[in-house]
Amino acid sequence: MLGIYLYLAAIVLLGFVSCFFGKRFYFQILAATIFTLVIGTALSWFELSWKTWMLAVLIAIAVSALALFLYKLGIFLLGGVLGAGIGTLLAGLLPFGQYRWIPVAALALLMGVCALKWCDVFIMAATAFHGGWLLAGSLCFLLTQFQNLPNFVYADGLLATMANLNQYLNGDFAQQYALLLLAGTAVTAVIGFAGQYIATRRETSVSRCVE
């Protein structure tokens, strides 16, 4: 059960900071997001082992550092995360079948390009949506599967439990509870975006008064 609690605690923390403080901690969130995406992808594609973990961590650190130094690449990736999240929700609601990757890839590319044009708005929108998606997913999972948590513990150990839980939440669970996730993500993202926008306006007003 430790792997489940650690995974959910990390996801909730990242989701909360991203949703409500995304613009303020943009670089940290971007690095953490890329880090978790690379590790999750690596563990889904390759055999679980400490060697896989170490390689995934090194690649994740390298990609995160690259995105931080290349500002436009980071903005594009953040917009891509927003588009991929929306595409995942649509793929769960509509009958794409084995082609469910098409809306994910198409919206990721579209949102990435749009993010380059409207940077500040997309930073707030993308981080709010990303945080809302993480919060909605983890909370919906606890609400619907709390009695079944022991079933998600794998005998292969902590790493296997966390990797398989990540794969389940972004796969079968996202499809099965797509409508619930969409509603939860939308509500949380709107609240997070509004909070970030108001905070940004206040900071701008204060800086103008000081000047």
mmCIF file of C-alpha atoms in Angstrom:
data_model
loop_
_atom_site.group_PDB
_atom_site.id
_atom_site.type_symbol
_atom_site.label_atom_id
_atom_site.label_comp_id
_atom_site.label_asym_id
_atom_site.label_seq_id
_atom_site.Cartn_x
_atom_site.Cartn_y
_atom_site.Cartn_z
ATOM 1 C CA MET A 1 0.000 0.000 0.000
ATOM 2 C CA LEU A 2 2.969 2.323 0.510
ATOM 3 C CA GLY A 3 3.508 2.639 -3.248
ATOM 4 C CA ILE A 4 -0.125 3.693 -3.762
ATOM 5 C CA TYR A 5 -0.006 6.304 -0.996
ATOM 6 C CA LEU A 6 3.318 7.738 -2.192
ATOM 7 C CA TYR A 7 2.136 7.935 -5.788
ATOM 8 C CA LEU A 8 -1.189 9.598 -4.931
ATOM 9 C CA ALA A 9 0.427 12.030 -2.470
ATOM 10 C CA ALA A 10 2.941 13.146 -5.105
ATOM 11 C CA ILE A 11 0.220 13.513 -7.751
ATOM 12 C CA VAL A 12 -2.071 15.515 -5.451
ATOM 13 C CA LEU A 13 0.777 17.840 -4.413
ATOM 14 C CA LEU A 14 1.903 18.424 -8.000
ATOM 15 C CA GLY A 15 -1.712 18.891 -9.120
ATOM 16 C CA PHE A 16 -2.498 21.446 -6.398
ATOM 17 C CA VAL A 17 0.604 23.564 -7.028
ATOM 18 C CA SER A 18 0.134 23.365 -10.801
ATOM 19 C CA CYS A 19 -3.552 24.266 -10.708
ATOM 20 C CA PHE A 20 -3.423 27.218 -8.319
ATOM 21 C CA PHE A 21 0.184 28.468 -8.571
ATOM 22 C CA GLY A 22 1.118 27.375 -12.083
ATOM 23 C CA LYS A 23 2.351 30.692 -13.442
ATOM 24 C CA ARG A 24 4.373 31.516 -10.321
ATOM 25 C CA PHE A 25 6.131 28.136 -10.274
ATOM 26 C CA TYR A 26 6.082 27.549 -14.016
ATOM 27 C CA PHE A 27 9.645 26.284 -14.413
ATOM 28 C CA GLN A 28 9.463 23.944 -11.414
ATOM 29 C CA ILE A 29 6.127 22.516 -12.582
ATOM 30 C CA LEU A 30 7.383 22.102 -16.131
ATOM 31 C CA ALA A 31 10.434 20.198 -14.926
ATOM 32 C CA ALA A 32 8.362 18.004 -12.577
ATOM 33 C CA THR A 33 5.771 17.321 -15.298
ATOM 34 C CA ILE A 34 8.335 16.314 -17.902
ATOM 35 C CA PHE A 35 10.140 14.245 -15.285
ATOM 36 C CA THR A 36 7.009 12.267 -14.374
ATOM 37 C CA LEU A 37 5.914 11.869 -18.008
ATOM 38 C CA VAL A 38 9.281 10.461 -19.100
ATOM 39 C CA ILE A 39 9.463 8.071 -16.163
ATOM 40 C CA GLY A 40 5.843 6.947 -16.618
ATOM 41 C CA THR A 41 6.383 6.333 -20.337
ATOM 42 C CA ALA A 42 9.626 4.448 -19.781
ATOM 43 C CA LEU A 43 8.097 2.205 -17.139
ATOM 44 C CA SER A 44 5.101 1.482 -19.376
ATOM 45 C CA TRP A 45 7.232 0.457 -22.361
ATOM 46 C CA PHE A 46 10.117 -1.389 -20.745
ATOM 47 C CA GLU A 47 10.584 -4.110 -18.165
ATOM 48 C CA LEU A 48 10.424 -2.928 -14.570
ATOM 49 C CA SER A 49 13.811 -2.878 -12.867
ATOM 50 C CA TRP A 50 16.106 -0.544 -10.998
ATOM 51 C CA LYS A 51 18.160 -0.136 -14.173
ATOM 52 C CA THR A 52 15.043 1.053 -16.006
ATOM 53 C CA TRP A 53 14.312 3.487 -13.187
ATOM 54 C CA MET A 54 17.834 4.905 -13.217
ATOM 55 C CA LEU A 55 17.858 5.315 -17.013
ATOM 56 C CA ALA A 56 14.412 6.939 -16.960
ATOM 57 C CA VAL A 57 15.494 9.339 -14.210
ATOM 58 C CA LEU A 58 18.627 10.386 -16.129
ATOM 59 C CA ILE A 59 16.665 10.945 -19.357
ATOM 60 C CA ALA A 60 13.949 12.839 -17.471
ATOM 61 C CA ILE A 61 16.517 15.131 -15.839
ATOM 62 C CA ALA A 62 18.186 15.814 -19.209
ATOM 63 C CA VAL A 63 14.887 16.596 -20.989
ATOM 64 C CA SER A 64 13.672 18.756 -18.085
ATOM 65 C CA ALA A 65 16.904 20.758 -18.060
ATOM 66 C CA LEU A 66 16.724 21.205 -21.835
ATOM 67 C CA ALA A 67 13.142 22.496 -21.616
ATOM 68 C CA LEU A 68 14.091 24.957 -18.883
ATOM 69 C CA PHE A 69 16.976 26.418 -20.865
ATOM 70 C CA LEU A 70 15.004 26.543 -24.111
ATOM 71 C CA TYR A 71 12.069 28.730 -23.078
ATOM 72 C CA LYS A 72 10.018 28.338 -26.259
ATOM 73 C CA LEU A 73 10.430 24.564 -26.185
ATOM 74 C CA GLY A 74 9.128 24.573 -22.621
ATOM 75 C CA ILE A 75 6.094 26.655 -23.620
ATOM 76 C CA PHE A 76 5.410 24.325 -26.544
ATOM 77 C CA LEU A 77 5.664 21.250 -24.303
ATOM 78 C CA LEU A 78 3.345 22.799 -21.725
ATOM 79 C CA GLY A 79 0.757 23.535 -24.412
ATOM 80 C CA GLY A 80 1.262 20.000 -25.657
ATOM 81 C CA VAL A 81 0.471 18.625 -22.195
ATOM 82 C CA LEU A 82 -2.770 20.630 -22.180
ATOM 83 C CA GLY A 83 -3.734 19.354 -25.638
ATOM 84 C CA ALA A 84 -2.836 15.765 -24.801
ATOM 85 C CA GLY A 85 -4.973 15.913 -21.656
ATOM 86 C CA ILE A 86 -7.990 17.218 -23.573
ATOM 87 C CA GLY A 87 -7.385 14.631 -26.293
ATOM 88 C CA THR A 88 -7.279 11.832 -23.716
ATOM 89 C CA LEU A 89 -10.640 12.915 -22.319
ATOM 90 C CA LEU A 90 -12.187 13.130 -25.801
ATOM 91 C CA ALA A 91 -10.770 9.722 -26.731
ATOM 92 C CA GLY A 92 -12.514 8.280 -23.682
ATOM 93 C CA LEU A 93 -15.849 9.876 -24.572
ATOM 94 C CA LEU A 94 -15.859 9.197 -28.328
ATOM 95 C CA PRO A 95 -15.516 5.825 -30.136
ATOM 96 C CA PHE A 96 -11.968 6.150 -31.470
ATOM 97 C CA GLY A 97 -11.057 2.563 -30.545
ATOM 98 C CA GLN A 98 -7.492 1.675 -31.484
ATOM 99 C CA TYR A 99 -7.061 5.139 -33.030
ATOM 100 C CA ARG A 100 -7.528 6.982 -29.714
ATOM 101 C CA TRP A 101 -3.980 8.328 -30.084
ATOM 102 C CA ILE A 102 -5.058 10.529 -33.021
ATOM 103 C CA PRO A 103 -7.000 13.191 -31.037
ATOM 104 C CA VAL A 104 -4.293 13.108 -28.362
ATOM 105 C CA ALA A 105 -1.475 13.786 -30.852
ATOM 106 C CA ALA A 106 -3.483 16.293 -32.935
ATOM 107 C CA LEU A 107 -4.582 18.403 -29.957
ATOM 108 C CA ALA A 108 -1.132 18.221 -28.368
ATOM 109 C CA LEU A 109 0.405 19.673 -31.546
ATOM 110 C CA LEU A 110 -2.332 22.298 -31.957
ATOM 111 C CA MET A 111 -2.158 23.480 -28.357
ATOM 112 C CA GLY A 112 1.628 23.515 -28.459
ATOM 113 C CA VAL A 113 1.596 25.887 -31.428
ATOM 114 C CA CYS A 114 -1.095 28.104 -29.858
ATOM 115 C CA ALA A 115 0.887 28.246 -26.621
ATOM 116 C CA LEU A 116 3.798 29.835 -28.469
ATOM 117 C CA LYS A 117 1.523 32.645 -29.647
ATOM 118 C CA TRP A 118 -0.290 33.353 -26.359
ATOM 119 C CA CYS A 119 2.346 32.492 -23.775
ATOM 120 C CA ASP A 120 1.029 33.958 -20.500
ATOM 121 C CA VAL A 121 -2.576 32.881 -21.002
ATOM 122 C CA PHE A 122 -1.537 29.402 -22.027
ATOM 123 C CA ILE A 123 0.815 29.031 -19.089
ATOM 124 C CA MET A 124 -2.082 29.719 -16.734
ATOM 125 C CA ALA A 125 -4.548 27.615 -18.755
ATOM 126 C CA ALA A 126 -2.189 24.680 -19.236
ATOM 127 C CA THR A 127 -1.030 24.534 -15.628
ATOM 128 C CA ALA A 128 -4.607 24.929 -14.349
ATOM 129 C CA PHE A 129 -5.845 22.144 -16.630
ATOM 130 C CA HIS A 130 -2.878 19.931 -15.852
ATOM 131 C CA GLY A 131 -3.360 20.417 -12.120
ATOM 132 C CA GLY A 132 -7.107 19.909 -12.425
ATOM 133 C CA TRP A 133 -6.551 16.679 -14.350
ATOM 134 C CA LEU A 134 -4.157 15.332 -11.705
ATOM 135 C CA LEU A 135 -6.419 16.331 -8.814
ATOM 136 C CA ALA A 136 -9.590 15.026 -10.467
ATOM 137 C CA GLY A 137 -7.930 11.752 -11.429
ATOM 138 C CA SER A 138 -6.479 10.994 -8.013
ATOM 139 C CA LEU A 139 -9.594 12.055 -6.083
ATOM 140 C CA CYS A 140 -11.955 10.176 -8.422
ATOM 141 C CA PHE A 141 -9.762 7.112 -8.065
ATOM 142 C CA LEU A 142 -9.965 7.289 -4.271
ATOM 143 C CA LEU A 143 -13.733 7.848 -4.356
ATOM 144 C CA THR A 144 -14.448 4.967 -6.730
ATOM 145 C CA GLN A 145 -11.731 2.478 -5.782
ATOM 146 C CA PHE A 146 -11.048 3.096 -2.087
ATOM 147 C CA GLN A 147 -12.411 -0.300 -1.060
ATOM 148 C CA ASN A 148 -10.325 -1.988 -3.762
ATOM 149 C CA LEU A 149 -6.952 -0.366 -3.038
ATOM 150 C CA PRO A 150 -5.334 -3.674 -1.963
ATOM 151 C CA ASN A 151 -6.052 -5.027 -5.465
ATOM 152 C CA PHE A 152 -3.641 -2.476 -6.937
ATOM 153 C CA VAL A 153 -0.706 -3.654 -4.834
ATOM 154 C CA TYR A 154 1.674 -5.765 -6.921
ATOM 155 C CA ALA A 155 3.789 -8.548 -5.487
ATOM 156 C CA ASP A 156 6.766 -7.353 -7.558
ATOM 157 C CA GLY A 157 7.281 -4.481 -5.147
ATOM 158 C CA LEU A 158 7.003 -0.730 -4.765
ATOM 159 C CA LEU A 159 8.148 0.193 -8.266
ATOM 160 C CA ALA A 160 5.753 -2.216 -9.945
ATOM 161 C CA THR A 161 2.826 -0.919 -7.874
ATOM 162 C CA MET A 162 3.518 2.716 -8.748
ATOM 163 C CA ALA A 163 4.174 2.020 -12.440
ATOM 164 C CA ASN A 164 1.046 -0.092 -12.911
ATOM 165 C CA LEU A 165 -1.111 2.388 -11.010
ATOM 166 C CA ASN A 166 0.145 5.180 -13.283
ATOM 167 C CA GLN A 167 -0.648 3.082 -16.358
ATOM 168 C CA TYR A 168 -4.126 2.212 -15.040
ATOM 169 C CA LEU A 169 -5.060 5.803 -14.182
ATOM 170 C CA ASN A 170 -4.029 7.071 -17.614
ATOM 171 C CA GLY A 171 -5.523 4.102 -19.463
ATOM 172 C CA ASP A 172 -8.503 1.985 -18.405
ATOM 173 C CA PHE A 173 -9.564 4.279 -15.560
ATOM 174 C CA ALA A 174 -9.514 7.387 -17.779
ATOM 175 C CA GLN A 175 -11.723 5.603 -20.316
ATOM 176 C CA GLN A 176 -14.133 4.127 -17.804
ATOM 177 C CA TYR A 177 -14.711 7.369 -15.885
ATOM 178 C CA ALA A 178 -14.135 9.826 -18.736
ATOM 179 C CA LEU A 179 -17.265 11.907 -18.088
ATOM 180 C CA LEU A 180 -16.605 12.169 -14.352
ATOM 181 C CA LEU A 181 -12.972 13.107 -14.987
ATOM 182 C CA LEU A 182 -13.985 15.694 -17.580
ATOM 183 C CA ALA A 183 -16.413 17.370 -15.181
ATOM 184 C CA GLY A 184 -13.972 17.306 -12.262
ATOM 185 C CA THR A 185 -11.096 18.563 -14.393
ATOM 186 C CA ALA A 186 -13.169 21.355 -15.958
ATOM 187 C CA VAL A 187 -14.456 22.687 -12.631
ATOM 188 C CA THR A 188 -11.052 22.528 -10.931
ATOM 189 C CA ALA A 189 -9.252 24.019 -13.942
ATOM 190 C CA VAL A 190 -11.660 26.975 -14.198
ATOM 191 C CA ILE A 191 -11.217 27.728 -10.480
ATOM 192 C CA GLY A 192 -7.440 27.382 -10.766
ATOM 193 C CA PHE A 193 -7.236 29.569 -13.891
ATOM 194 C CA ALA A 194 -9.413 32.258 -12.295
ATOM 195 C CA GLY A 195 -7.258 32.228 -9.173
ATOM 196 C CA GLN A 196 -4.042 32.540 -11.175
ATOM 197 C CA TYR A 197 -5.481 35.297 -13.368
ATOM 198 C CA ILE A 198 -6.647 37.353 -10.383
ATOM 199 C CA ALA A 199 -3.299 36.886 -8.625
ATOM 200 C CA THR A 200 -1.435 37.958 -11.766
ATOM 201 C CA ARG A 201 -3.604 41.072 -12.161
ATOM 202 C CA ARG A 202 -2.982 42.011 -8.528
ATOM 203 C CA GLU A 203 0.773 41.556 -8.887
ATOM 204 C CA THR A 204 0.735 43.690 -12.042
ATOM 205 C CA SER A 205 -1.278 46.425 -10.320
ATOM 206 C CA VAL A 206 1.050 46.449 -7.315
ATOM 207 C CA SER A 207 4.163 46.668 -9.511
ATOM 208 C CA ARG A 208 2.656 49.603 -11.439
ATOM 209 C CA CYS A 209 1.828 51.428 -8.207
ATOM 210 C CA VAL A 210 5.387 50.915 -6.942
ATOM 211 C CA GLU A 211 6.791 52.285 -10.200
#
